[in-house]
mmCIF file of C-alpha atoms in Angstrom:
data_model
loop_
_atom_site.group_PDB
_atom_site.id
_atom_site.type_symbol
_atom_site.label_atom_id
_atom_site.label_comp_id
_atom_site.label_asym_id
_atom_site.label_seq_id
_atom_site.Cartn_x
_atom_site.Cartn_y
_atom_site.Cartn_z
ATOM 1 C CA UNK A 256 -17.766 -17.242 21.404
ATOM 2 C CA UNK A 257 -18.525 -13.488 22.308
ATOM 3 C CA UNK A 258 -21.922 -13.017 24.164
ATOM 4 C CA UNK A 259 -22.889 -9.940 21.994
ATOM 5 C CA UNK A 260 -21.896 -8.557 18.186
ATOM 6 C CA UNK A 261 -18.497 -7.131 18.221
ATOM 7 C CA UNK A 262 -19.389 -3.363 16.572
ATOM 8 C CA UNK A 263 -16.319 -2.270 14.002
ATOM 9 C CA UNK A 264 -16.070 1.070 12.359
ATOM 10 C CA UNK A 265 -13.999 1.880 9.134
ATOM 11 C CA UNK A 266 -13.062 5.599 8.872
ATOM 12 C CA UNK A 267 -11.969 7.374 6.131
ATOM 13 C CA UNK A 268 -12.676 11.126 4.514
ATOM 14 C CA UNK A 269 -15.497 11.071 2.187
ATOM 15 C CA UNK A 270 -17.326 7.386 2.900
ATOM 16 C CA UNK A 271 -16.674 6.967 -0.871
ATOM 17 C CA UNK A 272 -13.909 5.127 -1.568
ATOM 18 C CA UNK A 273 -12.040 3.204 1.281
ATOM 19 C CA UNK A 274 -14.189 3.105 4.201
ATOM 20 C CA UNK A 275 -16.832 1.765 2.272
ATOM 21 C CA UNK A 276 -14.074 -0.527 0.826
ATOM 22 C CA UNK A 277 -13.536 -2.201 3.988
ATOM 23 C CA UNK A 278 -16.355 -2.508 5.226
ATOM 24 C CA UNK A 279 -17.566 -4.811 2.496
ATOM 25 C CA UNK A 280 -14.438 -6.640 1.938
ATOM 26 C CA UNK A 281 -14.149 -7.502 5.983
ATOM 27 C CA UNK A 282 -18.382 -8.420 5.482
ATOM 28 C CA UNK A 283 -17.502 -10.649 2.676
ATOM 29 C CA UNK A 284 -14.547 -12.256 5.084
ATOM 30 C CA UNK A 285 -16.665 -13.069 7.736
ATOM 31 C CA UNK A 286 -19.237 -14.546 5.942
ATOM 32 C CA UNK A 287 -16.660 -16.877 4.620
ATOM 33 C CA UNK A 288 -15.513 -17.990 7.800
ATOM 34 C CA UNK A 289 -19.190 -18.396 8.692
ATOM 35 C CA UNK A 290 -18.899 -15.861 11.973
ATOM 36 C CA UNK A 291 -20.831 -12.810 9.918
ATOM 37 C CA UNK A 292 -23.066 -12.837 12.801
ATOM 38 C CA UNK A 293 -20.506 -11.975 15.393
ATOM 39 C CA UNK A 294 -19.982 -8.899 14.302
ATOM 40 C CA UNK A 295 -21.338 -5.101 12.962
ATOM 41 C CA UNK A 296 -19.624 -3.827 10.694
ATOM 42 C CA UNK A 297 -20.032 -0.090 9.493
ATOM 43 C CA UNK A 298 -18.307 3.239 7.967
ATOM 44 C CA UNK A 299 -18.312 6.588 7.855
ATOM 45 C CA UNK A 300 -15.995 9.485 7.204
ATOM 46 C CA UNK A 301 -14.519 12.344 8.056
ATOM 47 C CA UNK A 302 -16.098 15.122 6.073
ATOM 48 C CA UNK A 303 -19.508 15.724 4.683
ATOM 49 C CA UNK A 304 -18.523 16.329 1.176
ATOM 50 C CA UNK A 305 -20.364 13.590 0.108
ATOM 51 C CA UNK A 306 -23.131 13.072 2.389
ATOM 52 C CA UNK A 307 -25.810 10.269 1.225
ATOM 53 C CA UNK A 308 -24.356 9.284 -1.872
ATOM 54 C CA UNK A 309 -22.878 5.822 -3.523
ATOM 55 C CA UNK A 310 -19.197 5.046 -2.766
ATOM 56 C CA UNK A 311 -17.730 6.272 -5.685
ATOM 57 C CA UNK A 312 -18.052 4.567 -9.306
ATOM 58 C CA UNK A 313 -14.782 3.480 -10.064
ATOM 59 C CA UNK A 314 -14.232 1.558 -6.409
ATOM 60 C CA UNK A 315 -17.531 -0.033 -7.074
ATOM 61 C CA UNK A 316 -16.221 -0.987 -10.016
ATOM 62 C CA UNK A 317 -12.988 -2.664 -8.916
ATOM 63 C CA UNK A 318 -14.657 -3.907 -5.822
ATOM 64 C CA UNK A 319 -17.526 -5.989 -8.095
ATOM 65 C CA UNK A 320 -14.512 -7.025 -10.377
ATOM 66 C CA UNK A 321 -13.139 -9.085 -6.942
ATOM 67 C CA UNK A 322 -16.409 -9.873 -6.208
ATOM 68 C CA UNK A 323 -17.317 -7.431 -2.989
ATOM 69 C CA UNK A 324 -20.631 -5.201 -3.847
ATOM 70 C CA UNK A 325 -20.426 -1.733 -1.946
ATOM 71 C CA UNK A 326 -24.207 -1.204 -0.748
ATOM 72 C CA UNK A 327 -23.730 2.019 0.974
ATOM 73 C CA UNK A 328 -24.411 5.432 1.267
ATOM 74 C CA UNK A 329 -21.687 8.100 2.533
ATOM 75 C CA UNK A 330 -22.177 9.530 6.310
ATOM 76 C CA UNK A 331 -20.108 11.515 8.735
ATOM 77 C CA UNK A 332 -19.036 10.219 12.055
ATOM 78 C CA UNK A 333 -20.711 11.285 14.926
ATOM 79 C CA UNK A 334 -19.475 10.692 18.748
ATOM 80 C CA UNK A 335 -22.129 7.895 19.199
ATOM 81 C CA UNK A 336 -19.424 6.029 17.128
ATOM 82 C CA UNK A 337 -16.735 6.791 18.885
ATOM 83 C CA UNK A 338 -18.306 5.675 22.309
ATOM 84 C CA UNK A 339 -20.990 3.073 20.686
ATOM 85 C CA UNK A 340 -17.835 0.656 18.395
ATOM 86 C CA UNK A 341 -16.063 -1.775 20.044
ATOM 87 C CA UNK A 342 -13.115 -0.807 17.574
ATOM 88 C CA UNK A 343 -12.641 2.064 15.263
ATOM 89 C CA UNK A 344 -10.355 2.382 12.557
ATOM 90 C CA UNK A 345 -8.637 4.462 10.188
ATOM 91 C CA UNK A 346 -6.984 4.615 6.839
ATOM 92 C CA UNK A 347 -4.300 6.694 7.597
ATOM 93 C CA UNK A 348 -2.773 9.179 9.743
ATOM 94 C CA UNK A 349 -5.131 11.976 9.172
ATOM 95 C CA UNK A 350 -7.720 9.988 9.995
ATOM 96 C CA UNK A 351 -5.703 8.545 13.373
ATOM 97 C CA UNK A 352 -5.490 12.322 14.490
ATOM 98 C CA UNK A 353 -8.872 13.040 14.023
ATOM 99 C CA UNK A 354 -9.855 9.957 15.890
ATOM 100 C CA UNK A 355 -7.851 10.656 18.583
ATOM 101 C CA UNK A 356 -8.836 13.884 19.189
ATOM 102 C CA UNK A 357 -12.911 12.929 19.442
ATOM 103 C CA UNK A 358 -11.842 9.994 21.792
ATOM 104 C CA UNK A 359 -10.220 12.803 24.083
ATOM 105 C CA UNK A 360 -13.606 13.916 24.516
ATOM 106 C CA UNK A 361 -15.517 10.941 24.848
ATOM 107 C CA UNK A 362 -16.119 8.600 28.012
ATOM 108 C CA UNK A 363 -14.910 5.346 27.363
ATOM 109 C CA UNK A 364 -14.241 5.358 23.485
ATOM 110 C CA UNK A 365 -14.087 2.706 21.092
ATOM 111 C CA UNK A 366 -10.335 1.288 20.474
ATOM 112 C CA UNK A 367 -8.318 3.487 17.811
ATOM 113 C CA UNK A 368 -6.330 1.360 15.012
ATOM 114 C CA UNK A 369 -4.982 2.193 11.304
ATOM 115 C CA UNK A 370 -6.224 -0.966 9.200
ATOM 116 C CA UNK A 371 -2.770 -1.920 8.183
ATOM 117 C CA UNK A 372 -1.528 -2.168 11.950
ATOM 118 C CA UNK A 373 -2.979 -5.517 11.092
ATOM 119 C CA UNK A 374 -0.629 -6.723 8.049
ATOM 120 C CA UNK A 375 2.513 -4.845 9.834
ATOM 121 C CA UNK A 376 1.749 -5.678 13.315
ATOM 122 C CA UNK A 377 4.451 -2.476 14.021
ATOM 123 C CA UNK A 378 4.079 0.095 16.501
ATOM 124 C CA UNK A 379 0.795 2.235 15.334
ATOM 125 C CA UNK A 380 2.395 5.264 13.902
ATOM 126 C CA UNK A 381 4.333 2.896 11.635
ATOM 127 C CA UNK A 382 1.540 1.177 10.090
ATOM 128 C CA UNK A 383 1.190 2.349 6.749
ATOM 129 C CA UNK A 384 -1.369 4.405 5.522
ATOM 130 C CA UNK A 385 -3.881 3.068 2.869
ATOM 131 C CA UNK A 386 -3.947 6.507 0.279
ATOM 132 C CA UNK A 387 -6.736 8.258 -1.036
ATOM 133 C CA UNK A 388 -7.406 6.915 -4.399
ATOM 134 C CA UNK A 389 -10.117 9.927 -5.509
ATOM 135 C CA UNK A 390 -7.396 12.226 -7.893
ATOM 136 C CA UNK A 391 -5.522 8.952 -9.119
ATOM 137 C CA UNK A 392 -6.336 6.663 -12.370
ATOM 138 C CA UNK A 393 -7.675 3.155 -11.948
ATOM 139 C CA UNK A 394 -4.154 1.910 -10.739
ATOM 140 C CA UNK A 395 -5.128 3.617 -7.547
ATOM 141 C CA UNK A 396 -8.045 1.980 -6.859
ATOM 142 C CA UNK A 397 -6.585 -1.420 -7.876
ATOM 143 C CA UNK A 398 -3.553 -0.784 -5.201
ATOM 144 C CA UNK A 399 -6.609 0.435 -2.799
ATOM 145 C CA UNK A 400 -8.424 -2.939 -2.844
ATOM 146 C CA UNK A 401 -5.205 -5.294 -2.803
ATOM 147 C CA UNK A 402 -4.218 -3.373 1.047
ATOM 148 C CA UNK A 403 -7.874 -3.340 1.852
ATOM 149 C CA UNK A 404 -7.966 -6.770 1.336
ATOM 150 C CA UNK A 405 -4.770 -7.488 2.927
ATOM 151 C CA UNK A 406 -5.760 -5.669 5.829
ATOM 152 C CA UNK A 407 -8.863 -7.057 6.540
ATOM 153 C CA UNK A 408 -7.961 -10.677 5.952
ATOM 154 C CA UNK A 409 -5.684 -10.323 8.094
ATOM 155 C CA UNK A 410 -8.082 -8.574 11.123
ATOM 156 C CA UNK A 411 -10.615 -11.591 9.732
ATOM 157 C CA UNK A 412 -8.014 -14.180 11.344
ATOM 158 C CA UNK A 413 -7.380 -12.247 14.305
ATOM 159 C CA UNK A 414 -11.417 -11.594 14.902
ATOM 160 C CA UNK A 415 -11.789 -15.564 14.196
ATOM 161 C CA UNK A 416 -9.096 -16.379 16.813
ATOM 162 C CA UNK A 417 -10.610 -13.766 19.529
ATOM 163 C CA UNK A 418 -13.973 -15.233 18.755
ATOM 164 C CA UNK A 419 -12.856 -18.637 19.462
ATOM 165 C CA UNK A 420 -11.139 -17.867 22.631
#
């Protein structure tokens, strides 16, 4: 049992489209395990292309066709996430190296992980990277969900085991 909520961050550029992703597929995980209230989930991104709006149409979409609803509006990280998340993590390397960097500058930073670490359970910089779906056709986004959802089921066990313990 952990004696406070377990903060996670998902990461990727816009907030539209993966971060978002994850953040309500891992929700929707925990809920089903019945732990939900163990842990904060959130997202943000990189850039501030796309500051305050929806996660993009056609993720919502595919997301709803799973049954996961996206309820979220796009920000930008800031260091209070860095410093203020129990665990931060990426979508791919980009992402990792932009990560990295704030941490260098931050007391005592969240820990750093690329969400499909957690399916390959290889060294970090051989995790693969979940893409960018935004210039692709609805393939993309399909392919998106199935690693998001691969990736967060399996951080869902490992959260479920940690909690236990």
């Amino acid at each position: 049992m952990v004696d406070h909520p377990i903060r996670i961050l998902f990461v990727c550029t816009g907030n539209i489209c993966r971060s978002p992703l994850a953040q309500a597929v891992l929700q929707r995980k925990l809920i089903d395990r019945g732990i939900q209230t163990d842990f904060l989930i959130d997202s943000c991104g990189t850039a501030a292309d796309h500051l305050g709006q929806q996660a993009d149409t056609r993720m919502r979409r595919v997301a709803r066709s799973h049954g996961v609803m996206i309820d979220h509006r796009a920000r930008r990280i800031v260091a209070g996430d860095i410093t203020g998340c129990d665990l931060i993590i990426g979508m791919d390397e980009g992402h990792m190296r932009t990560l990295t960097s704030l941490a260098r500058q931050l007391p005592e930073p969240g820990e750093l992980r690329k969400l499909l670490w957690y399916v390959s359970g290889s060294a970090e910089g051989a995790a693969p990277d979940v893409p960018d779906p935004w210039y692709g056709g609805q393939e993309g986004f399909e392919r998106v969900f199935d690693l998001v959802d691969a990736g967060c089921e399996a951080l869902a066990e490992r959260l479920a085991v940690m909690r236990e313990g």
